[in-house]
Structures are given as C-alpha cells and as structure tokens.
Amino acid sequence: MEYFLQQLINGIALGSIYGLIAIGYTLVYGIIGMINFAHGDVFMVGSFIALIAFIGLLSIGITFIPLALILVLLVAMLLTAVWGWTIERVAYRPLRASFRLAPLITAIGMSIVLQNFVQVSQGARVKTLQPVITGGYELMHAENFAVSLSNIQILIVVTTIALMTAFWLLIDRTPLGRSLRACEQDRMMAALCGVNVDRTISLTFVMGAALAAVAGLLYLLYYGVIDFFIGFIAGIKAFTAAVLGGIGSLPGAMLGGMIIGLIETFWSAYFTIEYKDVAAFSMLALVLIFFPSGLLGRPEVEKV
Amino acid sequence: MRRLTWIIATLAALAGLTALTGCGDGSDDNTIPVATVGPLTGQYASNGQQMKQGATLVVEDLNAAGGVLGKQLKLEIGDDACDPKQAVAVAGQMVGEGVPLVAGHFCSGSSIPASQIYGDADTVMISPASTNPALTDDRAGPNIYRVCGRDDQQGKVAGEYIAKHFAGKNIAFVHDKTAYGKGLADETKKAMNAAGLQEKLYEAISAGEKDYSALVSKLKRNDIDLIFLGGYHTEAGLIARQMRGQGMDTVLMGGDALVNQEYWSITGKAGEGTLMTFSPDPRKNPAAKDVVARFEAKGIEPEGYVLYTYAAMQAWAQAAEKAGSTASSDVIKALNDTEFDTVIGKFRFNEKGDPSLPPYAVYRWHDGDYAEIEK
C-alpha cells in the first residue's frame, strides 16, 4: 500500500509534466489541424531560458528563492512565448494555405533548427542546477518504507492544477476563448463573423509556448539536469499523451499525460523497467483501436 | 560564471567543428594526420572533452619534440556522440582520409562497431577508454588496441569489493542496456555471485531519460543497501540525486565512466560516498608529473581518460619511430613487441591488444573529489 502510494506520487508528478507539454500539441492541432513537432524543443528552449534567468538573478543578488522563482517563471514564459510566436510567424503562417504536409515538414525542420541552435549557442554538455526547492514530508511509515512527498512534487502538481483551471476558464469564459473555439470549428466562418484568425492562431502558439516554458522550469527544478536533447524524448511522450487523450481536447491532453506517466511508473514498479515504454505505447495502440479519436477526442465529422 | 563556461564550451565546440572541416587539407607531405574520436556532443560530451584535451596536448608535445619520423603531427577530432551509427560513419571518414592512427573511441558501444571499419583498413585504432572485453576478445583485426583495462578485470574488483564489504546486504544491479553498461554490470554480478553473494534486484533502464523515481522507489521497497550501476555518469548522477530526494541512504557504485567532475556537478552533496572502480590514478604516476603540471597550467584537470588519450598517442608515436614508418603493418609489429614508456606508466600490449597495466582500484567520492580507498 505504501509502495503503491509512493509510485502514485512519482507517476502523478511525471504525468503532470507530460500533460503540460501535451497541451501545446493539442491546442495547435485543435485550431489548425497540424502537429507542431517543434513543440518539444520549445519546451527545451524554455528550460534553458529558465536556467539562464535563474543564474542571472542569483548573480545580481536576488537570492530570495520565491521571488527569484516567480521572476524566472515570468521571464521564461515571456521569452519562450516570443519564440512560439516567431516560429509560427516564420515557419507556419506562410504555408498555411499550402498542402497539409508542408507545415509538418517545416515543423520537423524547426525542431532541428532549435536543437542545433541551443547546441551551438549553449554547448553540448549537460547543464545542471543544484536542488533549489528541497525538503518534503513523510506521509506514512511501514516497517522499513517511508512514503516521501517532496515539496517540488507538490509544487508541480499545484502549478499544473492551477494552470489547467486558468486555461479552462480562459477558453470557456473569455472572448479570446470564444474566438479560439470558433476558429477550431470553422476558420472561414469565424473570419466572416469578424474573428481575427491570424491573431487567434498566433495567440495559440504564444499560450502553448508559455505553458511549455512552465513545464521547462518545473522539469529543471525537479530533475536538475538539462541538455539540448531533452525536448525530443519529452516531446514524443507528450505527443503520445495528446493522441491518447484525444488530440484537440484540452482535458484529454492532461488525462493522456497522467495516463502515460502512471503507466510508465506502475509498469516500472511492478514489472521490469526495461519494458515500460513498450507498455506505454501498447496502451496507446489499444486505446486507439477502441477509441480511434482518443479517450476524450471528438470524432472528426465529415463536412458535406 | 556558468554562462561564461558555456560560452567557452561553445567556442570549444566550434573549434572542434573547424578542426573537423580542416580535415581535407592534411595531405601535404610534411604532416601526419592523427585523430581522436569521442563524444563531443550529446550527454557524454564531457567524456569526449577529456579525450580531446589529452590529444591536443600530446600532439603539441610530440611536435615540440620534433614530431614523428621528422614530420609534424596534425590532430583531427571526430565526434561520434556515443552513437554506434555515427561512430561507423566517422570511422569511415577517418579511414577514407588515410589517417594512420585513431585514438578512440570512448563508449564501448561505438568502439566495437567502429573497430570493424578500422579492422579492414590501414588505420591503427587504440581506444583510451573502451573497456568492454569484446573489443579485443572478438578483435576485428590485428590493428585494434586499447590502453585501458577491461570490464572483466574491473567487474572482478567491483564484485569482490561488494561481496567483502556488503556481505549479507541487499544489492541491486542496474544497467543502461549499452555494451559498456550491461557488460560491466554482468561481469560485476558474476564476480560477486562467485564470491558467494546473491543480488536482490536486477533491472535495466534507458539512458537519456531523466525520471528514475520509479526505480528509486523500487530500490527503497526492496531495502537495497547498494546499487551497482552499469552506465555513465549522467544517469548515475540522476539516480543518486533522486535516491536522496526520497530520503534514502543507499550507496551507489559505478565504473570508470564516473571518473568525471561533471558527476559531482549533477549530484552535489547527493554524490557523497559514491563508489567507483578505476585504474590507479595515473595523475599520481611519477612519469606523469610534468604533463600533469602542464595540463593544470592550462586550467585542465587531467582526470579520467585525459592521460589515457595522451598515452595512446604516445605509444603509437614510439611504435612508429621504432618501425620507421606509419604504415599500419609496420606499426603493428612495433606495437606488439615494444615496452612503451608513457604517462600512464610502462606497459606492453599482449597478444589480444590489451595493455599490461596495474589492476583496478576502488575509489570513493567525497566533498567534490574522489580518492582511492582501501580494499
């Protein structure tokens, strides 16, 4: 029981990070129907910006950790959002009217560009950050097994829940959310009704990138080791999560992230760790057989 | 400060690139191109950096002393990123350029496939760091050598150390599925079992991931006292960190791949007490004193495989001088029957191409540094 609880905590923390990245995939797919393969690398850029900002703040004497973290969060979200906006403007918008595969190819290109840019500008070696948020709680004691919940895990889950709620409100209750949903349903009709489609799409990328930056910061704080390649593995997992949950669906992305995180963790916990990725991807295959559009995705209705 | 080091690292990486692009013009008659190949990018880049630093200085030193056969050496640096496919491609490139010596590669997983390319060609390969026995047991050709120990020797020392000092404790073996990691973990397990201690857990992880919390909780539940990791320093560092994060005091033990200051920069205090096996520290070798001082004057700590790369090129240079030629058939003859006097000590190659070096020792990390401990 204690062991189960410990692994549940591990899985939820991992799943939250996957979920935050997965939202970026799902938002973009929902609105323009393309897979933004560069999103994992935007996440990676976000974590680098966070690290640089953090070291910068420490070097100018801001050592009060909560203040430093909030500033780092703002800087990382802002700068990564600018990256997101630029990528859309440079690589995707010119091709929006082109055939469907074109933006997919530029997305892969963009992913390579970002990876190589960071590799050259920041070096290929891993970058490390010593634990900033330390401490935690011991929840339960068995004979020789104490369930530990660290403060950073609490921060990850709380941040994720807060962001999800804020996002859900944004999409459900605000004018911006209304135009987002309108564009998702029918871009042409939305434009005819006076929605600025270009601006809405740009904002989608900005929001996705800002969320990726949050995930990047949490990742940096949780694991403390980043390199230019982290976007690839995290991106693949998060993309899988988005598809599993139903690509295009916001709660689906979060649910998918959680499921992937939990399957990986519990498979590792009770079976051999070697096959955890096989387990996660088998689950994806199974789900897609029974729910072709993902767990919470809406089936694509052929417009006649 | 850290940003500054990044900038320097970037410049170094760029310098590496230019060194590679400068390959084509090495064909004039007054220079001999020699190469080192290791992971200059990717998560093991700091290991490749050690090789590059060693190779750069040895070429400088050999040239200052008049070069080899009266010709100046010209260093070429290849990057295999510890990726077997890239290693084969780089090996092909080096062979194509007619480089007579490759002091490489680092990871056993890339050295073994690359040795197949060198084995069929006129290029002598001397690996400073690949410890998997298969490299010389299934030797791809008579021109494949190494100047480091072997994992069966290393595993024996590690396994016997565990059996002696952790008798009756719970031991876990974890490897990263690479040729080096799995090979070392299995050799260590074999030696430990032979000494009468059975492991409680045997697992494999994927290199390159960052989340090992599930593994760590599993270790905690099995009440593991010592985890032996067959793998590289980045994974070891993350596991050490995550074990302390879950409030465990399990000891981590690894192999020669942990002999790298970057390990401590990942773990910080969590690395305290980590054990590892490595050859007796070559820096303490009297023959290496001058070279070590020269490295330190340049701000380089000649740890890990820096001096081994230096020694690999030294051995080749001595063999080439003796043979009076750089053609591999002549150099091989000289390599096989010469005693070499290098910064890592005096040694000969045996019939497999392995060096006669002193046996492995056990080290412990303490406060950002490591030192040999009593067996």
XYZ file of C-alpha atoms in Angstrom, chain B residues 20-249:
230
model
C 36.907 18.675 -38.484
C 36.284 20.830 -41.528
C 40.008 21.403 -41.767
C 40.456 17.705 -42.439
C 40.707 17.871 -46.177
C 43.982 19.731 -46.357
C 46.017 17.368 -44.213
C 47.557 15.678 -47.183
C 50.720 17.683 -47.657
C 53.834 15.696 -47.103
C 55.251 17.375 -44.037
C 52.457 16.471 -41.677
C 50.944 13.231 -40.467
C 47.268 13.407 -39.586
C 46.308 11.616 -36.383
C 42.808 11.520 -34.979
C 40.892 11.174 -31.789
C 37.214 10.285 -31.889
C 34.844 10.542 -28.961
C 31.519 12.023 -27.924
C 31.932 15.775 -28.272
C 28.193 16.298 -28.344
C 25.345 14.634 -26.533
C 25.080 13.852 -22.884
C 28.508 12.237 -22.647
C 30.249 15.235 -24.213
C 32.340 15.843 -21.125
C 33.986 12.440 -21.628
C 34.848 13.323 -25.201
C 36.209 16.578 -23.907
C 38.700 14.620 -21.778
C 39.930 12.802 -24.880
C 40.197 15.983 -26.859
C 42.203 17.706 -24.142
C 44.591 14.775 -23.865
C 45.041 14.503 -27.618
C 45.588 18.225 -28.081
C 48.401 18.360 -25.563
C 50.141 15.185 -26.682
C 50.227 16.394 -30.282
C 51.638 19.716 -29.108
C 54.280 17.922 -27.031
C 55.254 15.439 -29.719
C 55.544 18.231 -32.277
C 57.654 20.329 -29.925
C 59.960 17.349 -29.567
C 60.411 17.137 -33.319
C 57.321 15.277 -34.414
C 57.190 11.672 -35.557
C 59.694 10.491 -38.175
C 60.652 14.133 -38.605
C 57.143 15.149 -39.581
C 54.742 17.260 -37.600
C 51.515 15.678 -36.395
C 48.228 17.249 -37.246
C 45.330 16.477 -34.937
C 41.905 15.735 -36.298
C 38.944 15.409 -33.988
C 35.869 13.366 -34.757
C 32.564 13.344 -32.924
C 30.655 10.073 -32.592
C 28.219 11.281 -29.877
C 28.492 7.756 -28.407
C 26.127 6.702 -31.156
C 27.088 3.437 -32.879
C 25.803 4.619 -36.285
C 27.639 7.912 -36.139
C 30.754 6.101 -34.899
C 30.789 3.920 -38.010
C 30.330 6.972 -40.229
C 33.174 8.863 -38.557
C 35.381 5.770 -38.717
C 34.705 5.516 -42.438
C 35.609 9.163 -42.848
C 38.902 8.744 -40.969
C 39.796 5.667 -42.987
C 38.913 7.492 -46.180
C 41.329 10.249 -45.282
C 44.081 7.725 -44.655
C 44.608 8.665 -41.028
C 47.200 6.206 -39.672
C 46.072 6.442 -36.015
C 42.705 6.867 -34.355
C 42.919 7.242 -30.584
C 39.298 6.341 -29.947
C 36.527 5.809 -29.381
C 35.150 6.383 -25.899
C 31.954 4.363 -25.457
C 32.349 0.633 -25.970
C 29.057 0.676 -27.847
C 30.622 2.836 -30.545
C 34.180 1.494 -30.373
C 33.119 -2.053 -31.211
C 31.252 -1.286 -34.458
C 33.885 1.304 -35.425
C 36.641 -1.290 -34.914
C 35.065 -3.343 -37.706
C 35.781 -0.444 -40.069
C 39.351 0.090 -38.855
C 39.968 -3.667 -38.818
C 39.571 -3.816 -42.586
C 41.645 -0.712 -43.190
C 45.126 0.654 -42.836
C 44.348 2.624 -39.671
C 45.557 1.654 -36.203
C 42.895 2.071 -33.547
C 43.940 2.483 -29.916
C 41.000 3.082 -27.624
C 41.895 5.006 -24.487
C 38.646 4.221 -22.716
C 36.530 1.369 -24.113
C 36.583 -1.351 -21.502
C 34.157 -3.936 -22.922
C 36.061 -7.238 -23.327
C 34.538 -7.865 -26.778
C 36.616 -5.082 -28.325
C 39.770 -7.191 -28.140
C 38.279 -10.657 -27.490
C 36.480 -10.526 -30.838
C 39.187 -8.385 -32.309
C 38.244 -7.009 -35.714
C 41.855 -7.001 -36.876
C 45.440 -7.040 -35.603
C 45.395 -3.236 -35.624
C 42.884 -2.831 -32.769
C 44.332 -1.980 -29.350
C 43.367 -0.317 -26.122
C 45.328 1.295 -23.313
C 42.709 0.913 -20.595
C 41.560 -2.043 -18.542
C 38.789 -4.494 -19.309
C 35.377 -4.831 -17.723
C 36.043 -8.413 -16.658
C 39.006 -7.108 -14.644
C 37.013 -4.138 -13.454
C 33.930 -6.203 -12.634
C 36.038 -8.647 -10.665
C 37.424 -5.910 -8.445
C 33.999 -4.311 -8.007
C 32.217 -7.621 -7.409
C 34.719 -8.807 -4.854
C 34.663 -5.458 -3.102
C 30.866 -5.649 -2.805
C 30.955 -9.260 -1.607
C 33.505 -8.367 1.049
C 32.151 -5.082 2.338
C 28.436 -5.606 1.803
C 28.170 -9.253 2.794
C 24.630 -10.114 3.791
C 23.293 -6.780 2.495
C 20.743 -6.212 -0.253
C 22.360 -5.495 -3.581
C 20.722 -4.269 -6.801
C 22.221 -4.324 -10.285
C 21.023 -1.808 -12.838
C 22.407 -1.282 -16.334
C 21.620 1.074 -19.183
C 21.465 -1.587 -21.952
C 24.618 -0.265 -23.651
C 27.581 -2.519 -24.473
C 29.571 -0.879 -21.703
C 26.861 -0.683 -19.070
C 25.418 -4.163 -19.443
C 28.853 -5.727 -19.848
C 30.180 -4.139 -16.690
C 27.076 -4.909 -14.627
C 27.123 -8.551 -15.723
C 30.838 -9.009 -15.032
C 30.450 -7.453 -11.604
C 27.433 -9.616 -10.834
C 29.337 -12.711 -11.916
C 32.274 -11.902 -9.656
C 30.002 -11.076 -6.746
C 27.971 -14.273 -7.149
C 31.181 -16.280 -7.356
C 32.212 -14.723 -4.061
C 29.008 -16.006 -2.521
C 26.639 -13.023 -2.520
C 23.376 -13.003 -4.479
C 21.715 -9.841 -5.737
C 18.171 -8.967 -4.805
C 17.229 -6.961 -7.878
C 18.412 -6.792 -11.488
C 16.971 -4.080 -13.723
C 17.661 -2.204 -16.941
C 16.972 1.475 -17.572
C 17.009 3.636 -20.684
C 19.908 6.041 -20.966
C 18.934 9.609 -21.742
C 15.841 9.675 -19.573
C 15.667 11.896 -16.550
C 12.967 10.325 -14.408
C 14.207 7.372 -12.392
C 11.818 7.917 -9.490
C 10.010 4.614 -10.117
C 13.308 2.724 -9.996
C 14.318 4.589 -6.868
C 11.069 3.715 -5.069
C 11.556 0.114 -6.093
C 15.018 0.141 -4.550
C 13.544 1.667 -1.428
C 10.909 -1.042 -1.119
C 13.471 -3.797 -1.565
C 15.542 -2.179 1.142
C 18.581 -2.033 -1.117
C 21.855 -1.134 0.586
C 23.973 -0.825 -2.523
C 23.027 -0.260 -6.148
C 25.634 -1.104 -8.738
C 25.021 0.881 -11.916
C 26.491 -0.226 -15.214
C 26.218 3.070 -17.024
C 27.519 6.569 -17.455
C 27.798 9.481 -15.081
C 24.653 11.370 -16.130
C 22.297 8.509 -15.270
C 24.309 7.722 -12.138
C 24.056 11.349 -11.045
C 20.310 11.483 -11.564
C 19.755 8.230 -9.682
C 21.929 9.404 -6.783
C 20.017 12.673 -6.646
C 16.614 11.048 -6.779
C 17.561 8.490 -4.112
C 18.498 11.261 -1.678
C 15.339 13.116 -2.709
C 13.305 10.147 -1.495
C 15.205 10.105 1.757
C 17.354 7.045 1.096
C 20.960 6.482 2.095
